[in-house]
Short mmCIF file of C-alpha atoms and ligand atoms in Angstrom, two decimals:
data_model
loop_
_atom_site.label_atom_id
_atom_site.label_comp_id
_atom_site.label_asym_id
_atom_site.label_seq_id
_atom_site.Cartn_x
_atom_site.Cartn_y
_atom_site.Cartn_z
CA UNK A 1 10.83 5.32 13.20
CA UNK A 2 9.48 7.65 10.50
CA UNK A 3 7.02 6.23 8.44
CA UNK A 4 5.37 6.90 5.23
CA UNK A 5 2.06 5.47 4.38
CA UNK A 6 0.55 5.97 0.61
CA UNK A 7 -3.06 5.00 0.78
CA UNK A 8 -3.20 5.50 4.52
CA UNK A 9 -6.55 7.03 4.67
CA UNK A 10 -8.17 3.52 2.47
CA UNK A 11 -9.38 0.64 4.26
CA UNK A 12 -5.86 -1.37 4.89
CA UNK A 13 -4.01 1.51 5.32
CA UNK A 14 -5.97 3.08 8.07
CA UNK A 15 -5.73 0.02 9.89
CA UNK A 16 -2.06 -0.08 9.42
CA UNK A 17 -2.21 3.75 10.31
CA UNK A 18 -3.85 2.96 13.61
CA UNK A 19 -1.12 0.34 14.62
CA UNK A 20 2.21 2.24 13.65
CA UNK A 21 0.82 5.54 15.32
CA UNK A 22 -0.28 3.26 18.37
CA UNK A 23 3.33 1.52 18.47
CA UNK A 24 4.94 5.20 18.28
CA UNK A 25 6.46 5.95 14.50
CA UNK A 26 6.35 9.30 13.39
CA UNK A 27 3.36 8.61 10.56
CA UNK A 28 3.08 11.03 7.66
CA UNK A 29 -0.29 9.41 5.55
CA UNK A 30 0.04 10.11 1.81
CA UNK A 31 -3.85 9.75 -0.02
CA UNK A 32 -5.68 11.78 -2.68
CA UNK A 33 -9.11 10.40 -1.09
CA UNK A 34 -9.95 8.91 -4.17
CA UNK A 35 -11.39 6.10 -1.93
CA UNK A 36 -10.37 6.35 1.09
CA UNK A 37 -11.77 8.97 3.50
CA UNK A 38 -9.76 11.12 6.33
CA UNK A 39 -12.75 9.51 8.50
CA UNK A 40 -11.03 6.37 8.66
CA UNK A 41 -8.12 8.18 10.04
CA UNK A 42 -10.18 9.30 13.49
CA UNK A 43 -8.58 7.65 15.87
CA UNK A 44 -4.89 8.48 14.89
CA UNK A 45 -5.75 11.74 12.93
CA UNK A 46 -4.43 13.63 16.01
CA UNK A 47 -1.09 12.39 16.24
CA UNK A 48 0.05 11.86 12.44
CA UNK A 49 0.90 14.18 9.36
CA UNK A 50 -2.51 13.75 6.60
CA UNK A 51 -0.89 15.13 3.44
CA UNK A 52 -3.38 15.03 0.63
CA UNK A 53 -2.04 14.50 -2.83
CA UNK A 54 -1.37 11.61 -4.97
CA UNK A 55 1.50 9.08 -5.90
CA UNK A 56 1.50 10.23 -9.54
CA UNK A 57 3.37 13.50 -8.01
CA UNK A 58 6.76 12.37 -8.29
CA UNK A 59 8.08 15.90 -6.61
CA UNK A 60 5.80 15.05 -3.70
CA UNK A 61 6.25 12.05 -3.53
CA UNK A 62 10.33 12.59 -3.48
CA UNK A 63 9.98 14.79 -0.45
CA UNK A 64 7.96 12.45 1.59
CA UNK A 65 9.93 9.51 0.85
CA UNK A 66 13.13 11.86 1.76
CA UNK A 67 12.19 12.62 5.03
CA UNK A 68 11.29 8.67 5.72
CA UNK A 69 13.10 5.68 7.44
CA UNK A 70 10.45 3.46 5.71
CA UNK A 71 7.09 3.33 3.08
CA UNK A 72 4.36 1.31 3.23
CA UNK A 73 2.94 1.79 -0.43
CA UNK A 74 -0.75 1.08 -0.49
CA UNK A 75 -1.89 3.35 -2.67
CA UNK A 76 -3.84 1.98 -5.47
CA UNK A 77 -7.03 2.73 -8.05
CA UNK A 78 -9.01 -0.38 -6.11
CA UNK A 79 -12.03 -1.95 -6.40
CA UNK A 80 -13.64 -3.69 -9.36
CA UNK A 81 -15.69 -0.92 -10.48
CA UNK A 82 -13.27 1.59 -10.21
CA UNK A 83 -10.73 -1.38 -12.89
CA UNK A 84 -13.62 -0.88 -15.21
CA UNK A 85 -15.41 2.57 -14.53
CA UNK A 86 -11.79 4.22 -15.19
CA UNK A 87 -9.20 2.44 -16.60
CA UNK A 88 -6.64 4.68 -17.82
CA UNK A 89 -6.59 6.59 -14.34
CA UNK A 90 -6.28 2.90 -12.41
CA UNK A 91 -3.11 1.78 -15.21
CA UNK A 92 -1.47 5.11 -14.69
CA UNK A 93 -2.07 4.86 -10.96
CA UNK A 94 -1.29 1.43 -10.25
CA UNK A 95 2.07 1.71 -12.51
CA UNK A 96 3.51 5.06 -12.51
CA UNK A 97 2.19 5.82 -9.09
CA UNK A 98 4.66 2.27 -7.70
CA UNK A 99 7.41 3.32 -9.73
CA UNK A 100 7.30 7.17 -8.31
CA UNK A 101 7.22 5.33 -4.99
CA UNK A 102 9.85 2.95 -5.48
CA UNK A 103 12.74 5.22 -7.69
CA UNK A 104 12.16 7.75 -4.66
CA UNK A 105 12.95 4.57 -1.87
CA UNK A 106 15.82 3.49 -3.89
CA UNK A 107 17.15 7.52 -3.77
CA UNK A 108 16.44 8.21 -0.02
CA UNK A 109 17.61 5.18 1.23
CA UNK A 110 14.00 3.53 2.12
CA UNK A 111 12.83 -0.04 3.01
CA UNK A 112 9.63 -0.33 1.21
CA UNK A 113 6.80 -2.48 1.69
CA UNK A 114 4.42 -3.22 -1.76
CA UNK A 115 0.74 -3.90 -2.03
CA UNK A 116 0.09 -6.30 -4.47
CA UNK A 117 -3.11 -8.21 -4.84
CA UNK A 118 -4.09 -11.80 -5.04
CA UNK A 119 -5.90 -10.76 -8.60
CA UNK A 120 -2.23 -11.41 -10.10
CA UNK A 121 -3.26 -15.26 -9.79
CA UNK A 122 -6.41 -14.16 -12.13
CA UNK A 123 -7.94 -17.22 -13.51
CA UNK A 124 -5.88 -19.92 -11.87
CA UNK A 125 -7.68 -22.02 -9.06
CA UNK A 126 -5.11 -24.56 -8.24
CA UNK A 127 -5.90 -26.12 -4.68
CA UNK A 128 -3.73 -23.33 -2.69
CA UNK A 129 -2.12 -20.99 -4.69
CA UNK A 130 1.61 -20.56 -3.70
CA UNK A 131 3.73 -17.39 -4.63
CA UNK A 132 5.35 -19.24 -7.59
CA UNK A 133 2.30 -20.58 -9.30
CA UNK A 134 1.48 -19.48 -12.82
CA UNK A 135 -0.58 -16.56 -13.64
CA UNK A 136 -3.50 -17.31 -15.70
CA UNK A 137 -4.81 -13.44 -17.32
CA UNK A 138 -7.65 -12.77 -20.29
CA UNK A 139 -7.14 -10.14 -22.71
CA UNK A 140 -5.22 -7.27 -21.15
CA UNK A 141 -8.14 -5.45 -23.70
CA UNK A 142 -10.38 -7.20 -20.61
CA UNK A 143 -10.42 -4.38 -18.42
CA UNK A 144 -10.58 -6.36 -15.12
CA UNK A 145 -7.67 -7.83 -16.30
CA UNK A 146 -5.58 -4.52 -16.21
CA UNK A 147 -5.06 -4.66 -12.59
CA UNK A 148 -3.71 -7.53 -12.55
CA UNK A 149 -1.52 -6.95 -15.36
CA UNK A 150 -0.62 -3.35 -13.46
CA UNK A 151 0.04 -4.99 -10.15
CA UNK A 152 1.93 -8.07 -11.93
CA UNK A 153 4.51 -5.26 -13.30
CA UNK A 154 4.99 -3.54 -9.75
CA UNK A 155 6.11 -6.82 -8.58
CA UNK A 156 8.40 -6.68 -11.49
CA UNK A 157 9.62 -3.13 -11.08
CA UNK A 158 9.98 -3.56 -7.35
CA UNK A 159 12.02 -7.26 -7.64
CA UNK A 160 14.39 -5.92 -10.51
CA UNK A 161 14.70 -2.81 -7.88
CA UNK A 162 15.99 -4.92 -5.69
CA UNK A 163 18.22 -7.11 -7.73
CA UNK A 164 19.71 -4.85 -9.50
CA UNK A 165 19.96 -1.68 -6.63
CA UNK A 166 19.33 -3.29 -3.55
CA UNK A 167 16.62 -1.97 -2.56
CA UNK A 168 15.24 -3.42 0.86
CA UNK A 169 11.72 -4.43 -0.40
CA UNK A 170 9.23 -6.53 0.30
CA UNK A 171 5.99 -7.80 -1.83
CA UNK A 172 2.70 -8.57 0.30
CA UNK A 173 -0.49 -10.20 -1.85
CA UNK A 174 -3.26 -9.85 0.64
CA UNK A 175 -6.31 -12.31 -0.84
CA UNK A 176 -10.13 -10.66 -0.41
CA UNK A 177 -8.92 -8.81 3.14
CA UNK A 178 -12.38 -7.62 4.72
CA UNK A 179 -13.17 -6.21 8.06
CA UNK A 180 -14.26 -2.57 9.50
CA UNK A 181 -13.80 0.60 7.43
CA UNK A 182 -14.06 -1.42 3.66
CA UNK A 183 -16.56 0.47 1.67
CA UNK A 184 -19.25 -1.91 -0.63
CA UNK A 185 -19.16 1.67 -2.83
CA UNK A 186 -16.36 -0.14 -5.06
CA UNK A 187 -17.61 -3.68 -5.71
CA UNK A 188 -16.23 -5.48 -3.03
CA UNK A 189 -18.74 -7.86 -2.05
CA UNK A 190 -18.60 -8.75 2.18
CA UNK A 191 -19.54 -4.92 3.14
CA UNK A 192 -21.84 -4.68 0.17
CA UNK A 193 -23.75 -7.52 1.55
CA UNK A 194 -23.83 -7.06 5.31
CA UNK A 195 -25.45 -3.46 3.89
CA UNK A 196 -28.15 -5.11 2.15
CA UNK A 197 -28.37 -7.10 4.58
CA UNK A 198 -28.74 -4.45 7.46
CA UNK A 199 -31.11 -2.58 5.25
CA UNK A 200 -33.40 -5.51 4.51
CA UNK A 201 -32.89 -5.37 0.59
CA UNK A 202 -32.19 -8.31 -1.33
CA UNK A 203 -28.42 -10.07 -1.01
CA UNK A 204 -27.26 -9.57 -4.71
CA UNK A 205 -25.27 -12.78 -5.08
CA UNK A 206 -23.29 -12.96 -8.31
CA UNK A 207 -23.51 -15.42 -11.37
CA UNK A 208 -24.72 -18.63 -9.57
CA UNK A 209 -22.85 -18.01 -5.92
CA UNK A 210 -20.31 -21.27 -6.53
CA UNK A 211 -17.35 -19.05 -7.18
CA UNK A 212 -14.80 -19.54 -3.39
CA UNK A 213 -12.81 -17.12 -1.78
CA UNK A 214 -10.49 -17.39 1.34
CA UNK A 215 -11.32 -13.74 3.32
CA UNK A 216 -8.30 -12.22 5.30
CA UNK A 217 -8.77 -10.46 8.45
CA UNK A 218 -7.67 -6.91 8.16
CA UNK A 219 -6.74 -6.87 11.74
CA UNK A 220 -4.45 -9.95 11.50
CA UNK A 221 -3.15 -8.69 7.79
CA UNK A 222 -2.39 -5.23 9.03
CA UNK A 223 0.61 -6.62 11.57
CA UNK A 224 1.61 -8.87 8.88
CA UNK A 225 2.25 -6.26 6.47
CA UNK A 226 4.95 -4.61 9.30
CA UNK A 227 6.24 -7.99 10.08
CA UNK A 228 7.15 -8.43 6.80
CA UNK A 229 9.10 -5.17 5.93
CA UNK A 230 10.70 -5.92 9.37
CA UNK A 231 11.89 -9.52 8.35
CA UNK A 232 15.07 -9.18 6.40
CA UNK A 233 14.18 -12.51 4.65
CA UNK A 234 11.13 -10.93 3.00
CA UNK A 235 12.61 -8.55 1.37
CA UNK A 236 13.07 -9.01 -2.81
CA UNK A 237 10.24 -11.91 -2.27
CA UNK A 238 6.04 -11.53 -2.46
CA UNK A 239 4.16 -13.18 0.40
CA UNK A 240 0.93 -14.27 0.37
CA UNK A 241 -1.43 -13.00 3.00
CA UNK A 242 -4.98 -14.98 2.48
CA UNK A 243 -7.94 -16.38 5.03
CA UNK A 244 -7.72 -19.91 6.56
CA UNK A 245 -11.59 -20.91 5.40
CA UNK A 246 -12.86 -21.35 1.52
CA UNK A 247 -16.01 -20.31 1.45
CA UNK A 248 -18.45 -20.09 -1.62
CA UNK A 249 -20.31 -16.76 -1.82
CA UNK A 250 -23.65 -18.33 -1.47
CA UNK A 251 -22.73 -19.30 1.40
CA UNK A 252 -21.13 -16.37 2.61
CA UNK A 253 -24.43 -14.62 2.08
CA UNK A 254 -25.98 -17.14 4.51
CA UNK A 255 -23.24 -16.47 7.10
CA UNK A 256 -24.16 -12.73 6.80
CA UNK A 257 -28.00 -13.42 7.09
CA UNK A 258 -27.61 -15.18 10.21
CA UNK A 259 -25.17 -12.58 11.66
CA UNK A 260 -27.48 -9.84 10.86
CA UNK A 261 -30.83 -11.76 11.59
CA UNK A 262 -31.85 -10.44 8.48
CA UNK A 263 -35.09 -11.92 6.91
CA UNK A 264 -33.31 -10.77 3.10
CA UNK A 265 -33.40 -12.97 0.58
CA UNK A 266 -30.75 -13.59 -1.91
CA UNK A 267 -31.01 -13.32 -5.37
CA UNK A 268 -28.36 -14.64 -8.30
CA UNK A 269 -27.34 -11.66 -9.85
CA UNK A 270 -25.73 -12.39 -13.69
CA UNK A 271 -22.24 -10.95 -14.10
CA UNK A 272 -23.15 -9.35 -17.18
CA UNK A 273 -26.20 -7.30 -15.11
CA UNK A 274 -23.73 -6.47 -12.32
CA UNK A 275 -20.75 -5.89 -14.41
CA UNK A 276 -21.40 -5.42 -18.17
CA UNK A 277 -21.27 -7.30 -20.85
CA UNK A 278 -17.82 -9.90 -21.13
CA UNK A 279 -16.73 -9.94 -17.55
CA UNK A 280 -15.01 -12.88 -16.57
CA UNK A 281 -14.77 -13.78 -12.61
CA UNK A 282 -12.92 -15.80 -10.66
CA UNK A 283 -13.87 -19.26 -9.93
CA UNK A 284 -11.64 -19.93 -6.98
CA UNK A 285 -9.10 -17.81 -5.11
CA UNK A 286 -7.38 -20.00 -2.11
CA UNK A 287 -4.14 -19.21 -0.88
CA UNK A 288 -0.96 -21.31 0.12
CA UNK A 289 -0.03 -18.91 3.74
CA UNK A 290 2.99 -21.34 4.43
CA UNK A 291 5.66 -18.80 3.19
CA UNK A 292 3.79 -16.21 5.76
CA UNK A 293 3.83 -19.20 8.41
CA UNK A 294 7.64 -19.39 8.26
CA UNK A 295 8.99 -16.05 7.38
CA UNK A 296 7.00 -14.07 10.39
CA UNK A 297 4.03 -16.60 11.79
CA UNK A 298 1.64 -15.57 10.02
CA UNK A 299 -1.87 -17.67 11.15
CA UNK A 300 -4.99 -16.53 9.85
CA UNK A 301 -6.64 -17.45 12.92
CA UNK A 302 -10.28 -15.36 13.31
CA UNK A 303 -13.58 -17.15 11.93
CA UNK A 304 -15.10 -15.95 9.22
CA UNK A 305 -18.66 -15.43 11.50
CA UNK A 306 -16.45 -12.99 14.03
CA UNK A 307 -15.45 -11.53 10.61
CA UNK A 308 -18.44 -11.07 9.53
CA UNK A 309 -19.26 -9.98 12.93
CA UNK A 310 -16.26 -7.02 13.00
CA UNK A 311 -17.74 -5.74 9.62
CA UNK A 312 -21.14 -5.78 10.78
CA UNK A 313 -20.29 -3.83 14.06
CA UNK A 314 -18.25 -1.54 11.46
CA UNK A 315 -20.96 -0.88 9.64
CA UNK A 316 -23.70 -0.29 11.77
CA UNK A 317 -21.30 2.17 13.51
CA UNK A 318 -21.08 4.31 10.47
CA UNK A 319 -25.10 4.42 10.13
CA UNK A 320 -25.71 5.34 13.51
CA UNK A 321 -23.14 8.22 12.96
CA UNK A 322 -24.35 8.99 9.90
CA UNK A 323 -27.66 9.51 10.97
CA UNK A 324 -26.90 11.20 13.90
CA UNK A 325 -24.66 13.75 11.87
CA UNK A 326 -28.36 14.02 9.81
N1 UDP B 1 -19.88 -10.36 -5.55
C1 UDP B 1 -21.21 -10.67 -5.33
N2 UDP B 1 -22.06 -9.68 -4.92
C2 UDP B 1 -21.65 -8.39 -4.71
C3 UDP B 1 -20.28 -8.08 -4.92
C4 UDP B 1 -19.42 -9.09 -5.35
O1 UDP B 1 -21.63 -11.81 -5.50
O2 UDP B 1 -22.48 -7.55 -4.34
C5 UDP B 1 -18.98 -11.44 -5.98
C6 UDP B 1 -18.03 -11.11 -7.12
O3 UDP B 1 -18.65 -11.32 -8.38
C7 UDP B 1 -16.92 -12.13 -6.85
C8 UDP B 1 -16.87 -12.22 -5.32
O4 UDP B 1 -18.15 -11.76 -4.87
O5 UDP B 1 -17.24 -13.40 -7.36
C9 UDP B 1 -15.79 -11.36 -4.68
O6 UDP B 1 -15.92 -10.05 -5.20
P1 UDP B 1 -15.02 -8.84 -4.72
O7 UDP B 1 -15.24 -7.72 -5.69
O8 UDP B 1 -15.26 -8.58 -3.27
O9 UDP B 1 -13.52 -9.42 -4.82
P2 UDP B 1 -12.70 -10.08 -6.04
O10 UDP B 1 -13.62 -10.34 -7.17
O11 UDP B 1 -11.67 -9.09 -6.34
O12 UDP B 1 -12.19 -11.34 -5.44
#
């Protein structure tokens, strides 16, 4: 099987990387290292194709897709501060980039697997979120809520692909997915704690710590992004792919304490000192998994401690070669 990642070198997409070199495809890894790093790509780097360049060159992106049996699009401006710190290249990324990806699947004869995002729930915090439920979005002049609104489209773009062409494609919505490899540098908040907490600095814990969130296991949503393109059934829906445990983020900065043994204490943080002025978070993010259950068994199944402990071990591991690099 040939295989095209975009974003292959980024957190998920190494992961996914790892397994479709490790099950045999041919892999050919699209990523302008915006984010991701070829680091993450160490284990596999040997036995794939790295081709540096970004989704926004539809040429490139043409000739990859051409000589592919299948993409796995994660490619993607990511990352809270990255939404705000540059907007215009995230919209342009996150829309044009899909649509380069998706007109060049439809051409070449492609299945294609999307990344979308649990963010395209924004403010709704119904009791389990399923893949139907209303969106609830601020001000698209809000720029958190351009991702959202970019991602949202995607879905759009890639289901009218399909009704209208046929294109075989399927839409994942992975919620919060943590684990090994995810870099703090962006915003996202388990590695960014389990750093301070390493380091002995203070666990910045945002607004008052209430707001929930339902962390996915990259190494269980990894196999569930293949499964998915694999299942015939999937294709021309979006699945969501969340963690079995709500857990506030208070709490989850205990959790990562006692992991860690760390004596830090955590402070409340106010959005508008971690974010800028008029940022609006979400309250509660919990997904409905049963469509995942009964398309391709998906069971988020790992605690969150042995998480906690995977990013940990993930972490420390880049320290001690960063230091020894030093
Ligand atoms: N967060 C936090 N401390 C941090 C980073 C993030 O308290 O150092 C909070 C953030 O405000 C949000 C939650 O943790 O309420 C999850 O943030 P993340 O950026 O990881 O994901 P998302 O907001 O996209 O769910």
């Amino acid at each position: 099987m040939r295989t095209l990642i975009t974003g292959g070198a980024g957190f998920i997409g190494s992961h996914l990387t790892d397994l479709l070199v490790a099950r045999g495809d041919e892999v050919v890894v699209l990523d302008d290292l915006s984010t991701g790093c070829v680091d993450n790509l160490a284990t596999s780097i040997d036995s794939l194709q790295f081709v540096e360049g970004s989704v926004l060159d539809a040429d490139l992106v043409d000739s990859l897709v051409a000589r592919a049996d299948r993409v796995f699009h994660l490619a993607a401006a990511v990352g809270v501060h990255t939404i705000l710190g540059e907007p215009l290249r995230s919209l342009r990324t996150n829309l044009h980039g899909t649509e380069n990806v998706l007109e060049a699947s439809l051409t070449h004869d492609a299945e294609v697997l999307i990344a979308s995002t649990s963010e395209i729930y924004g403010k709704n915090t119904a009791d389990a979120l399923s893949e139907d439920a209303d969106r609830i979005l601020g001000s698209p002049l809000t720029a958190r809520w351009t991702y959202a609104a970019a991602k949202g489209l995607d879905e759009s773009f890639a289901h009218a692909y399909a009704r209208e062409h046929g294109l075989r494609v399927a839409i994942a919505r992975p919620f919060n997915t943590v684990g090994p490899r995810q870099t703090g540098r962006y915003g996202m908040v388990v590695p960014n704690l389990v750093r301070q907490a390493i380091a002995g600095a203070p666990l910045t814990v945002h607004g008052d710590g209430t707001q929930t969130r339902c962390f996915g296991y990259v190494g269980e949503v990894a196999p569930a992004l293949v499964a998915l393109l694999e299942e015939p059934r999937a294709h021309g829906c979006a699945v969501n792919l969340g963690g079995a445990r709500e857990v506030s983020i208070l709490e989850l900065a205990g959790i990562i304490r006692d992991r860690t043994e760390s004596e830090s204490e955590v402070t409340l943080v106010p959005y508008s000192e971690a974010y800028g002025e008029g940022y609006e978070d979400m309250q509660r993010r919990v997904p409905n998994n049963q469509l995942a259950a009964e398309l391709i068994g998906y069971e988020p199944r790992l605690p969150l401690e042995r998480i906690v402990d995977a990013v940990v071990d993930g972490v420390r591991g880049r320290l001690e070669r960063a230091g020894s690099r030093a």
